[in-house]
CSV table of C-alpha atoms in Angstrom, one decimal:
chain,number,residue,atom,x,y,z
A,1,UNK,CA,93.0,21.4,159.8
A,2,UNK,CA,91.8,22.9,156.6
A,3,UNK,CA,87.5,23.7,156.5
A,4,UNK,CA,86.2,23.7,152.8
A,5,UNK,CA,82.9,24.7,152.1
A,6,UNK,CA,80.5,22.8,149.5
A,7,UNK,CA,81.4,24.4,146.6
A,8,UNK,CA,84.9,24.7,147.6
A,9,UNK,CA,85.1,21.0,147.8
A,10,UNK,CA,83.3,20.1,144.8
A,11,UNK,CA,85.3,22.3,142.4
A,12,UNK,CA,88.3,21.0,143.8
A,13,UNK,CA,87.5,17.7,142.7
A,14,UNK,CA,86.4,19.1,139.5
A,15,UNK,CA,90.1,20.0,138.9
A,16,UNK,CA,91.1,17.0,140.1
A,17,UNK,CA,89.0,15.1,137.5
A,18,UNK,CA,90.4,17.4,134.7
A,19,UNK,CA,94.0,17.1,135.2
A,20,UNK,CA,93.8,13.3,135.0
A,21,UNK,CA,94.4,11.9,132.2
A,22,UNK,CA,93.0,8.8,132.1
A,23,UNK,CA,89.9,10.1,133.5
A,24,UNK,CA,89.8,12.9,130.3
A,25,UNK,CA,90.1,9.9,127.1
A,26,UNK,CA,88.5,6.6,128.5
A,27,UNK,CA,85.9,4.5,126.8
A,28,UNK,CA,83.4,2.8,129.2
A,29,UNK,CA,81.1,-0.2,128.6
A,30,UNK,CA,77.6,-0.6,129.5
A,31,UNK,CA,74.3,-0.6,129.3
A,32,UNK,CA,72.0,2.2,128.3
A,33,UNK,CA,69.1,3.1,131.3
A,34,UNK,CA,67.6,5.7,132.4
A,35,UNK,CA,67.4,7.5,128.4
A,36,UNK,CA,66.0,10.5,128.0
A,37,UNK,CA,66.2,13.2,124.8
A,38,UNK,CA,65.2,17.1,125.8
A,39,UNK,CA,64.4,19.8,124.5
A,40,UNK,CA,67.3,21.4,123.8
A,41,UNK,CA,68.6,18.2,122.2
A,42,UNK,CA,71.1,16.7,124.8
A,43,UNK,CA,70.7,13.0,125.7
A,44,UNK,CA,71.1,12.3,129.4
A,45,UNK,CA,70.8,8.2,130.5
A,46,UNK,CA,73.2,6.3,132.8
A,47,UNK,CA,75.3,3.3,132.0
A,48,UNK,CA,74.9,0.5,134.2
A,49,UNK,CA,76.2,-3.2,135.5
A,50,UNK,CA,74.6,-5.1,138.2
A,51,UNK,CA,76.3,-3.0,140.8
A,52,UNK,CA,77.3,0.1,139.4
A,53,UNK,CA,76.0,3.1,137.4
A,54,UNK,CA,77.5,5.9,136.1
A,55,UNK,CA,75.3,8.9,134.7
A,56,UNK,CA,76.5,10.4,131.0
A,57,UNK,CA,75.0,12.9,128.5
A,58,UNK,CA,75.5,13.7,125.1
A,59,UNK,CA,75.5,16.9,123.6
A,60,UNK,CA,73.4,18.4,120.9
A,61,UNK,CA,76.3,19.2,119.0
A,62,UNK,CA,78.2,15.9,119.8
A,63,UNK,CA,75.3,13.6,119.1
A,64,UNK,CA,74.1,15.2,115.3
A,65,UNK,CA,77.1,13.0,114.1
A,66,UNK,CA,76.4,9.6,116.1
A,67,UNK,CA,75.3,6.5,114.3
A,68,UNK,CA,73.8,5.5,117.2
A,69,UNK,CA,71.9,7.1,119.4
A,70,UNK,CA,70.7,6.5,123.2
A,71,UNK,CA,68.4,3.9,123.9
A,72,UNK,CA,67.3,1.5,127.2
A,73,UNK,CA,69.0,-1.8,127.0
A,74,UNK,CA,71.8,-1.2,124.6
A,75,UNK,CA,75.2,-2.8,125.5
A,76,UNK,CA,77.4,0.3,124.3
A,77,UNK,CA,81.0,1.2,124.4
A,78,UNK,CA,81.3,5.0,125.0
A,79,UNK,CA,84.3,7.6,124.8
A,80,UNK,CA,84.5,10.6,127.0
A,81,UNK,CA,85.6,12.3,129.7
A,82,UNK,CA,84.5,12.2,133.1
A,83,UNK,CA,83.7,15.4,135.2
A,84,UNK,CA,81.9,16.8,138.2
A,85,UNK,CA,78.4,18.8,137.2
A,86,UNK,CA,78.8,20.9,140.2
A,87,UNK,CA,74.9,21.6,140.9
A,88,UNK,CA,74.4,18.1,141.6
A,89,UNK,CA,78.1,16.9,143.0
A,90,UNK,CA,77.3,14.1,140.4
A,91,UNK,CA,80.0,12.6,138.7
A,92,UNK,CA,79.2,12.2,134.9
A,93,UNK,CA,80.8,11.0,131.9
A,94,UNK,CA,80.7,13.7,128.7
A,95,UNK,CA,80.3,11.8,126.2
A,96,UNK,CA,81.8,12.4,122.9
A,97,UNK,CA,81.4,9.2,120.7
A,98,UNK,CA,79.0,5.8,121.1
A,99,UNK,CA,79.4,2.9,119.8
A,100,UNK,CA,77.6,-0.6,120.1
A,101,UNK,CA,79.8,-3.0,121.9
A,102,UNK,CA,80.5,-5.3,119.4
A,103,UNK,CA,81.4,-3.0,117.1
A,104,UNK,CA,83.1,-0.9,119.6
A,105,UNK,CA,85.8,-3.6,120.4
A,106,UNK,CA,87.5,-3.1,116.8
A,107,UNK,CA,87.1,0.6,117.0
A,108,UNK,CA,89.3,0.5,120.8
A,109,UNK,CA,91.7,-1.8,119.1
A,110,UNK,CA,91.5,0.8,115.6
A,111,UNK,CA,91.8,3.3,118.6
A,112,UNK,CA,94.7,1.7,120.5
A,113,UNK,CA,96.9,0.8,117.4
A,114,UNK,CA,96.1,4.4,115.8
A,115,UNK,CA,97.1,6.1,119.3
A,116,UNK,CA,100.7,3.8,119.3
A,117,UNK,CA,101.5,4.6,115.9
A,118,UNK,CA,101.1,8.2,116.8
A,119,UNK,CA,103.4,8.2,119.5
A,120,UNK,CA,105.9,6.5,117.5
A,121,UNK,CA,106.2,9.9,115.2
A,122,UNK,CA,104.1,8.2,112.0
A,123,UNK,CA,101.2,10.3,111.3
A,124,UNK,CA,103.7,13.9,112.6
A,125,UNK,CA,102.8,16.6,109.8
A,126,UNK,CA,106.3,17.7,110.3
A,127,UNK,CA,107.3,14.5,108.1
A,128,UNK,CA,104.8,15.1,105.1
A,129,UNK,CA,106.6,15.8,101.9
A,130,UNK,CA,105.5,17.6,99.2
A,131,UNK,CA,104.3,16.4,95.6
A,132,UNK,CA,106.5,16.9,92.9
A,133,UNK,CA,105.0,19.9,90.7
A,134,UNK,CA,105.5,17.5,87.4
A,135,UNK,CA,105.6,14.1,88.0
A,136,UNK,CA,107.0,12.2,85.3
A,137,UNK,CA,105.8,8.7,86.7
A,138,UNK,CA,102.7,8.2,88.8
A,139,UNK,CA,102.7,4.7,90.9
A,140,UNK,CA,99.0,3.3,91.6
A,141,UNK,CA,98.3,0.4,94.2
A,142,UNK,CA,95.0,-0.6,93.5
A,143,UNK,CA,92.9,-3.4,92.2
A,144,UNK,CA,93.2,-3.3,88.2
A,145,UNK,CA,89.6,-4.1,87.7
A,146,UNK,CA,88.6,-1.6,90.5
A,147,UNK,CA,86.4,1.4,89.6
A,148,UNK,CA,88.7,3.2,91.3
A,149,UNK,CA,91.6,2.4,88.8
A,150,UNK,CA,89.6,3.6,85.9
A,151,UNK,CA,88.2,6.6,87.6
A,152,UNK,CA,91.9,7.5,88.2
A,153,UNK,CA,93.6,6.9,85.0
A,154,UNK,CA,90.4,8.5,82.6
A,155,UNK,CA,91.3,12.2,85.3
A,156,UNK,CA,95.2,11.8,84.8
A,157,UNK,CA,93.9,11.1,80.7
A,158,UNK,CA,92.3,14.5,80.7
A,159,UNK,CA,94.4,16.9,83.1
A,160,UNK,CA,97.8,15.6,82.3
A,161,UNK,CA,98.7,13.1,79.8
A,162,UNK,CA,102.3,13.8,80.3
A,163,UNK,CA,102.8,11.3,82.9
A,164,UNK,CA,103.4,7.2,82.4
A,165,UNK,CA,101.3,5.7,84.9
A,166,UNK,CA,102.8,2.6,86.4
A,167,UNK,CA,100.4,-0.1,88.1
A,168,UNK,CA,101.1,-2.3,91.2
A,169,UNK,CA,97.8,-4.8,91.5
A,170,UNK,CA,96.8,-5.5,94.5
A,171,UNK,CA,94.0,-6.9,96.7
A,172,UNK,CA,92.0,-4.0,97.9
A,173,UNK,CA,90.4,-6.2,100.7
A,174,UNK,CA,90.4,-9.4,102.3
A,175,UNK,CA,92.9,-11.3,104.7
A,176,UNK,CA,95.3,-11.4,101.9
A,177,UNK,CA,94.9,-7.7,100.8
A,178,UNK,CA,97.0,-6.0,103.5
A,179,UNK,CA,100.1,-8.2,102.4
A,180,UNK,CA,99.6,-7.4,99.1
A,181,UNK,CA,99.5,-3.7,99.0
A,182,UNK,CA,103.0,-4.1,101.9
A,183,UNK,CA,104.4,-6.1,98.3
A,184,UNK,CA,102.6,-3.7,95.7
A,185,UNK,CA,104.7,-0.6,97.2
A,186,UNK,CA,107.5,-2.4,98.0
A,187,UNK,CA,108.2,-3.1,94.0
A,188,UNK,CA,107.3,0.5,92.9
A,189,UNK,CA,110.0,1.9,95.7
A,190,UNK,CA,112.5,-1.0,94.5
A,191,UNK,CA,112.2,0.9,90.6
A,192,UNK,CA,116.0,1.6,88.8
A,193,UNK,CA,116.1,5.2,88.3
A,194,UNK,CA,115.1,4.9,84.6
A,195,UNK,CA,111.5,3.7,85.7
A,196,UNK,CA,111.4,5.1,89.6
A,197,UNK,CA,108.2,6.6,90.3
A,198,UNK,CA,107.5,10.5,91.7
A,199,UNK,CA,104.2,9.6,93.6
A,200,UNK,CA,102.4,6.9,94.3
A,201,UNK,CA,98.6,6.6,94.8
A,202,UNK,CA,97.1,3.8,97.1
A,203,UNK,CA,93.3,4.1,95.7
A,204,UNK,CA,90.1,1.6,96.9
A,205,UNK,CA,86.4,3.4,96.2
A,206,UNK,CA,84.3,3.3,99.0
A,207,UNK,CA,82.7,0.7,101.0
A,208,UNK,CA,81.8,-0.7,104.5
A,209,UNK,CA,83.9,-0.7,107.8
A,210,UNK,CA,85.3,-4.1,107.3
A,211,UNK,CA,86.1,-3.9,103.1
A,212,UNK,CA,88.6,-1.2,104.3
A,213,UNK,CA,90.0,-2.9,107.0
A,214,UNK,CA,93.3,-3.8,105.0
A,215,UNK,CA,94.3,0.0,105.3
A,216,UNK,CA,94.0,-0.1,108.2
A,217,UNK,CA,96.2,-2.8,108.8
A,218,UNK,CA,100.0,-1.7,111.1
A,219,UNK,CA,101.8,-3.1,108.0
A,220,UNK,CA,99.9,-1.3,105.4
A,221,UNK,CA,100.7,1.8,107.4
A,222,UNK,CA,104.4,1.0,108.3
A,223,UNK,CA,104.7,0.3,104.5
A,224,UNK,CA,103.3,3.3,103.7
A,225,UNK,CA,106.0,5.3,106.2
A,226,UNK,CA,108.6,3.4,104.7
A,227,UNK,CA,108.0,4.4,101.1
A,228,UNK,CA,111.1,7.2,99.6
A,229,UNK,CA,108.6,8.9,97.2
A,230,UNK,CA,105.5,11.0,98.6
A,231,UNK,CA,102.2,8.6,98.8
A,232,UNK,CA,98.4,10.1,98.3
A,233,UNK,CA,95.7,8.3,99.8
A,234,UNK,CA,92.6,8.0,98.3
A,235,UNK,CA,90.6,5.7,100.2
A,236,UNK,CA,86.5,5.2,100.0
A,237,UNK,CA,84.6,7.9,100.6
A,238,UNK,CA,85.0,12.0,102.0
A,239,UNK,CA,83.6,10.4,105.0
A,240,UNK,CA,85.7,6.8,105.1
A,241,UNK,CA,89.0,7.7,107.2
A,242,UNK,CA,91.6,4.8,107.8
A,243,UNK,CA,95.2,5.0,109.3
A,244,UNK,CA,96.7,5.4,105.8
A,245,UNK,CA,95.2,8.9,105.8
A,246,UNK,CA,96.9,9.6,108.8
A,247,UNK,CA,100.5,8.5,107.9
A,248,UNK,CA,99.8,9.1,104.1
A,249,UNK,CA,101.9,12.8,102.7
A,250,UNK,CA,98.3,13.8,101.3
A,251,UNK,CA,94.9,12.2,101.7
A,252,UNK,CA,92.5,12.6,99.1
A,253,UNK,CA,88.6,12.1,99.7
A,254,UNK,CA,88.3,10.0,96.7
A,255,UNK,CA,90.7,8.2,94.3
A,256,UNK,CA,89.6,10.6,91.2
A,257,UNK,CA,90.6,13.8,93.9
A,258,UNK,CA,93.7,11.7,94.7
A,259,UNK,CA,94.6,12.0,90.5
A,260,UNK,CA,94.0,15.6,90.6
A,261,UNK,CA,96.3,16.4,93.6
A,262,UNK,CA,98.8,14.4,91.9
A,263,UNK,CA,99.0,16.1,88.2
A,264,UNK,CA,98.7,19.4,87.3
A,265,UNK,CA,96.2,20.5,84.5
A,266,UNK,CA,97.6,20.8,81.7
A,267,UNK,CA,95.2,23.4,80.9
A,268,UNK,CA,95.8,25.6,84.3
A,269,UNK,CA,99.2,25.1,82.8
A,270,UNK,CA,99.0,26.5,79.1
A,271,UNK,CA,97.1,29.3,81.1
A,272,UNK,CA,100.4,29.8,83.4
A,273,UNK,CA,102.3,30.1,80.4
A,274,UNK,CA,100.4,32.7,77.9
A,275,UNK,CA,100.2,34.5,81.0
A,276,UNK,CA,104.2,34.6,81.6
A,277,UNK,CA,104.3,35.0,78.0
A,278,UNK,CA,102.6,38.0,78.2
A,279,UNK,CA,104.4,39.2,81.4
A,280,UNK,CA,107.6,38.4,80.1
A,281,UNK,CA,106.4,40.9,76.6
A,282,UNK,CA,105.2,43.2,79.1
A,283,UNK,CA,108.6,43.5,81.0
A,284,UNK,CA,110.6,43.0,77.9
A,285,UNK,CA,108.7,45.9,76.5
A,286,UNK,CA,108.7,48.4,79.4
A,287,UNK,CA,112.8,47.7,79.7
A,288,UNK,CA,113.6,48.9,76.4
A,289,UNK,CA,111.4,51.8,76.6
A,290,UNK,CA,113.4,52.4,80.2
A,291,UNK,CA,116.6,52.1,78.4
A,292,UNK,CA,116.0,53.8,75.1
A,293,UNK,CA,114.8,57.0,77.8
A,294,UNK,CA,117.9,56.7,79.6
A,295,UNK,CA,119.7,55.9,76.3
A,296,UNK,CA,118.5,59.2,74.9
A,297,UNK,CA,119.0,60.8,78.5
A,298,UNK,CA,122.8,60.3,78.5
A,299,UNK,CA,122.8,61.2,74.5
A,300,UNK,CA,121.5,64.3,75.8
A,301,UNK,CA,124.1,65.3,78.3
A,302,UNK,CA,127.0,63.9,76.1
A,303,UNK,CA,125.6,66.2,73.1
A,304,UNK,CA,125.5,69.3,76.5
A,305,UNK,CA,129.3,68.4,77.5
A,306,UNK,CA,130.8,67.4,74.2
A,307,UNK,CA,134.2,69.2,73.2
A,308,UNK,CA,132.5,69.0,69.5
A,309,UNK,CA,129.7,71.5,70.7
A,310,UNK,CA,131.7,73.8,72.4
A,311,UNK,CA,134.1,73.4,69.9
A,312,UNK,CA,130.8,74.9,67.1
A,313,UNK,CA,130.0,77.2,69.8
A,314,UNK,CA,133.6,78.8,69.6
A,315,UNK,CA,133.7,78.8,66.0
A,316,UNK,CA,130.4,80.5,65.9
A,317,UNK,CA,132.2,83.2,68.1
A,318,UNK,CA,135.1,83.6,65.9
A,319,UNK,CA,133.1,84.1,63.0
A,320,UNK,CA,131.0,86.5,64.9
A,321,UNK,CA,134.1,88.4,65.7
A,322,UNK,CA,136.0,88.3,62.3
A,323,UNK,CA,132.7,89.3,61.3
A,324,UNK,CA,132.6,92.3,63.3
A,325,UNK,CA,136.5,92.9,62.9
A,326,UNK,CA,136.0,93.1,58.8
A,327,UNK,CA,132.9,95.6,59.6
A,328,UNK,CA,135.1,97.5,61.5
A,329,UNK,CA,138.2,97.2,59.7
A,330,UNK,CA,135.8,98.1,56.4
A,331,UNK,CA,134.5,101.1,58.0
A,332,UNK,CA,138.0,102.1,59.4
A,333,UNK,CA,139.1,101.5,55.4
A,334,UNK,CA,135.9,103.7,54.0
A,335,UNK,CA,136.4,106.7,56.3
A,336,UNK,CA,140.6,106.8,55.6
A,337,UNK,CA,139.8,106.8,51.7
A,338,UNK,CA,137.2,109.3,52.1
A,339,UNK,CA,139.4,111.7,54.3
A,340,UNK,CA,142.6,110.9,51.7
A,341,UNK,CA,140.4,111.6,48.8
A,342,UNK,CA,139.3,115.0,50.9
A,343,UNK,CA,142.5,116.1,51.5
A,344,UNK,CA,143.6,115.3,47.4
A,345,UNK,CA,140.7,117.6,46.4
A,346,UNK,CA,142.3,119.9,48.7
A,347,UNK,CA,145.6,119.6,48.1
A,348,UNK,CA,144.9,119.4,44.3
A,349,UNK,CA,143.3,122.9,44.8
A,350,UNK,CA,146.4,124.3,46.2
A,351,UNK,CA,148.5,123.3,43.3
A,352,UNK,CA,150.2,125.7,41.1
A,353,UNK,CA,148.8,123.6,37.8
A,354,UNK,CA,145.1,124.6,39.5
A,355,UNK,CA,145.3,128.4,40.0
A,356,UNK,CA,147.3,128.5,36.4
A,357,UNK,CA,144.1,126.5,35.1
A,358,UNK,CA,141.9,129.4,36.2
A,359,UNK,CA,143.6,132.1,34.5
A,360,UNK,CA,146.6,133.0,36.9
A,361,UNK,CA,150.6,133.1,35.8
A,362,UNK,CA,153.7,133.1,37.5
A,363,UNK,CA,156.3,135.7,36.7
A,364,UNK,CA,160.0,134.9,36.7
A,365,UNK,CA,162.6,137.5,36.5
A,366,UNK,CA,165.1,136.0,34.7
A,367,UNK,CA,167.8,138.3,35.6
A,368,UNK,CA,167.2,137.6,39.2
A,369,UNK,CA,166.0,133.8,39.2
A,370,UNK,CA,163.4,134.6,41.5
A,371,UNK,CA,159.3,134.8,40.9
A,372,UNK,CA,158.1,138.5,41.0
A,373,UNK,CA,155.2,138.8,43.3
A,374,UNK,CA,155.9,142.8,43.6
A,375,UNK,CA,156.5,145.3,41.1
A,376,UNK,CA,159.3,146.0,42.8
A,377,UNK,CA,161.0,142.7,42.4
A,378,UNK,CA,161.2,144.0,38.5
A,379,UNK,CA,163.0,146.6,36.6
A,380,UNK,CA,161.7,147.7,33.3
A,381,UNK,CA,163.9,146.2,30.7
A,382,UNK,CA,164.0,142.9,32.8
A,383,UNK,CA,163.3,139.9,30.6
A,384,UNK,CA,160.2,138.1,32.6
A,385,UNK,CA,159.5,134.4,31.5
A,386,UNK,CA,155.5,134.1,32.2
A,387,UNK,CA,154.4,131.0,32.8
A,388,UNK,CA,150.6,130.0,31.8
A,389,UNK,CA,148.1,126.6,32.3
A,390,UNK,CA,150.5,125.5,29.2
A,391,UNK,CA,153.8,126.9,28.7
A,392,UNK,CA,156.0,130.2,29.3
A,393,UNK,CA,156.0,133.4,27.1
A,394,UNK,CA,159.2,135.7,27.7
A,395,UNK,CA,158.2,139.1,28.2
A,396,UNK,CA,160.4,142.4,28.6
A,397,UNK,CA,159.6,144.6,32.2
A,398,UNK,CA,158.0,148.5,30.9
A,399,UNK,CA,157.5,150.7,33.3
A,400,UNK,CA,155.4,149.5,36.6
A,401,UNK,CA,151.8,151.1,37.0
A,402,UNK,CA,150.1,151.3,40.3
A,403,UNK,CA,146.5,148.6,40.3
A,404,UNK,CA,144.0,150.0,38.7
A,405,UNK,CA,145.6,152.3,36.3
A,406,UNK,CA,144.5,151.4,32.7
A,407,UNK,CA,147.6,150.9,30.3
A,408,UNK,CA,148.3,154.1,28.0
């Protein structure tokens, strides 16, 4: 047998309380007693019946946003979850949202139909579609003479003017309004592809519970699923919320917010362009400067490797070398004439015509053919043929005289 203590026991069936799911999302109805507002802002009271009583508070946080608020005696429907304060072992109900109870019957019926159609997969984010960037044809479902129509069509007027927008009247509320927006985007879905819509808007301005009760209707919302082009809500007020936001692609606060998600500004867009305009001058700009560098890089290395250079460069060394071969063959040339020209001076000094020229003769002894260089080489009485710078006197041999004796 298993002993708890106290608080053993209680936070057990704390955890039992919080697992249960019923227990954790449950609306209860009663009446208000016991009311009491502290300090810190939390409502404590108890809701009763004639033999039961369960206790509730309401949070400071949780009970800024009520529209109604806590009082003795006020037949109230409120959703929560139930837990066990521990302190007290009390059982309590944490509540979250109050409603009077003849309000609160349509909001657990709003609540039960929202909750089924959730299930089913219709409000899954994973099913949302995107708007087309450019839509070409914008479908509205609204009333024409609703404020809402003319908010819509002066903010597609100013940001985008492009688009044809196509209108499907409708009811916006009343019995026979949820039928007629079901028929209103039946027809703009049932376009020929010349006229098919991109987007359609289902638009109604703001207005009480009840005047928006047709979108909340299960075949406005089923229709809405159905539709093969993207749908925008824009439905009352920022603070109105009906199951067509939920199963809608986009929900926009108002119908003038629904235009603007829907079109692009036509101004944002002339901005987009003179900006890619100037990227596109920018890149265009920066590419031919890359290319005429590597343009005049491989010019560069084609001049360094071309046969016509080296080609110039070896022409510049045979010149340099016949060049240095006619200096050398001119010097060669210079110091031959010189040494020819020295050895005629020479050679023109030896010659017989030279020494004759300075007052010398040659002696031939005719009777012997040969030239006397020795008195002995002559008899007296020879006949001697002398022969001077310019011709030969013949001469007959006296008697020989040693040099230096004078003639008698």
């Amino acid at each position: 047998m298993e002993i708890f203590t106290v608080g053993e026991l209680v936070s057990y069936l704390n955890e039992l309380l919080e697992v249960n799911e019923a227990l954790a999302d449950c609306w209860v109805a009663g009446e208000i007693a016991n009311a009491s507002h502290s300090q810190s802002g939390h409502y404590y009271f108890s809701l009763k019946e004639p033999d039961a009583q369960l206790k509730c508070v309401l949070f400071r946080t949780q009970a800024a946003w009520q529209t109604v608020r806590p009082s003795n005696g006020l037949a109230v429907l409120a959703h929560g979850r139930v837990t066990l304060y521990e302190p007290t072992g009390s059982v309590q109900l944490m509540v979250d949202l109050l409603e009077l109870q003849g309000q609160g019957a349509a909001a657990l019926e709003l609540e039960r139909l929202r909750a089924q159609l959730d299930a089913e997969g219709l409000f899954a984010e994973e099913r949302k579609r995107p708007l087309p960037a450019f839509p070409q044809r914008i479908g509205i479902v609204t009333s024409p003479g609703a404020a809402a129509f003319q908010d819509i069509l002066k903010v597609l007027g100013r940001r985008y003017p492009l688009a044809q927008v196509i209108l499907a009247p409708t009811l916006v509320q009343g019995d026979e309004a949820p039928e007629q927006i079901v028929q209103a985007l039946a027809r703009l879905n049932a376009l020929d592809d010349a006229r098919a819509v991109d987007v359609i808007v289902v638009a109604r301005g703001g207005g009480a519970p009840d005047e928006l009760a047709a979108f909340n209707d299960e075949r406005v919302v089923r229709a809405v699923f159905a539709s093969r082009v993207p749908v925008v809500a824009g439905v009352g007020h920022e603070t109105d919320t009906t199951l067509v936001d939920y199963v809608a692609d986009l929900r926009a606060p108002t119908p003038s917010a629904a235009a603007e998600m829907v079109a692009p500004d036509v101004n944002d867009l002339r901005a987009d362009i003179a900006e890619l305009r100037d990227a596109l001058w920018e890149s265009t700009n920066a590419f031919l400067e890359d290319a005429a560098q590597a343009l005049a890089l491989q010019r560069s290395a084609l001049a360094r490797y071309s046969p016509q250079a080296q080609i110039g460069q070896q022409r510049q060394r045979v010149d340099t070398l016949a060049a240095t071969a006619h200096l050398h063959l001119s010097h060669a040339l210079t110091v031959q004439r010189l040494g020819l020209e020295r050895r005629q001076s020479q050679l023109a000094a030896l010659a017989p015509t030279a020494i004759l020229a300075r007052g010398y003769a040659i002696v031939q002894n005719r009777r012997t053919g040969q030239v006397a260089v020795s008195i002995a080489a002559v008899t007296p009485g020879d006949i001697l043929d002398i022969q001077l710078q310019d011709g030969v006197i013949p001469a007959r041999a006296g008697q020989p005289r040693p040099p230096g004796v004078p003639p008698r």
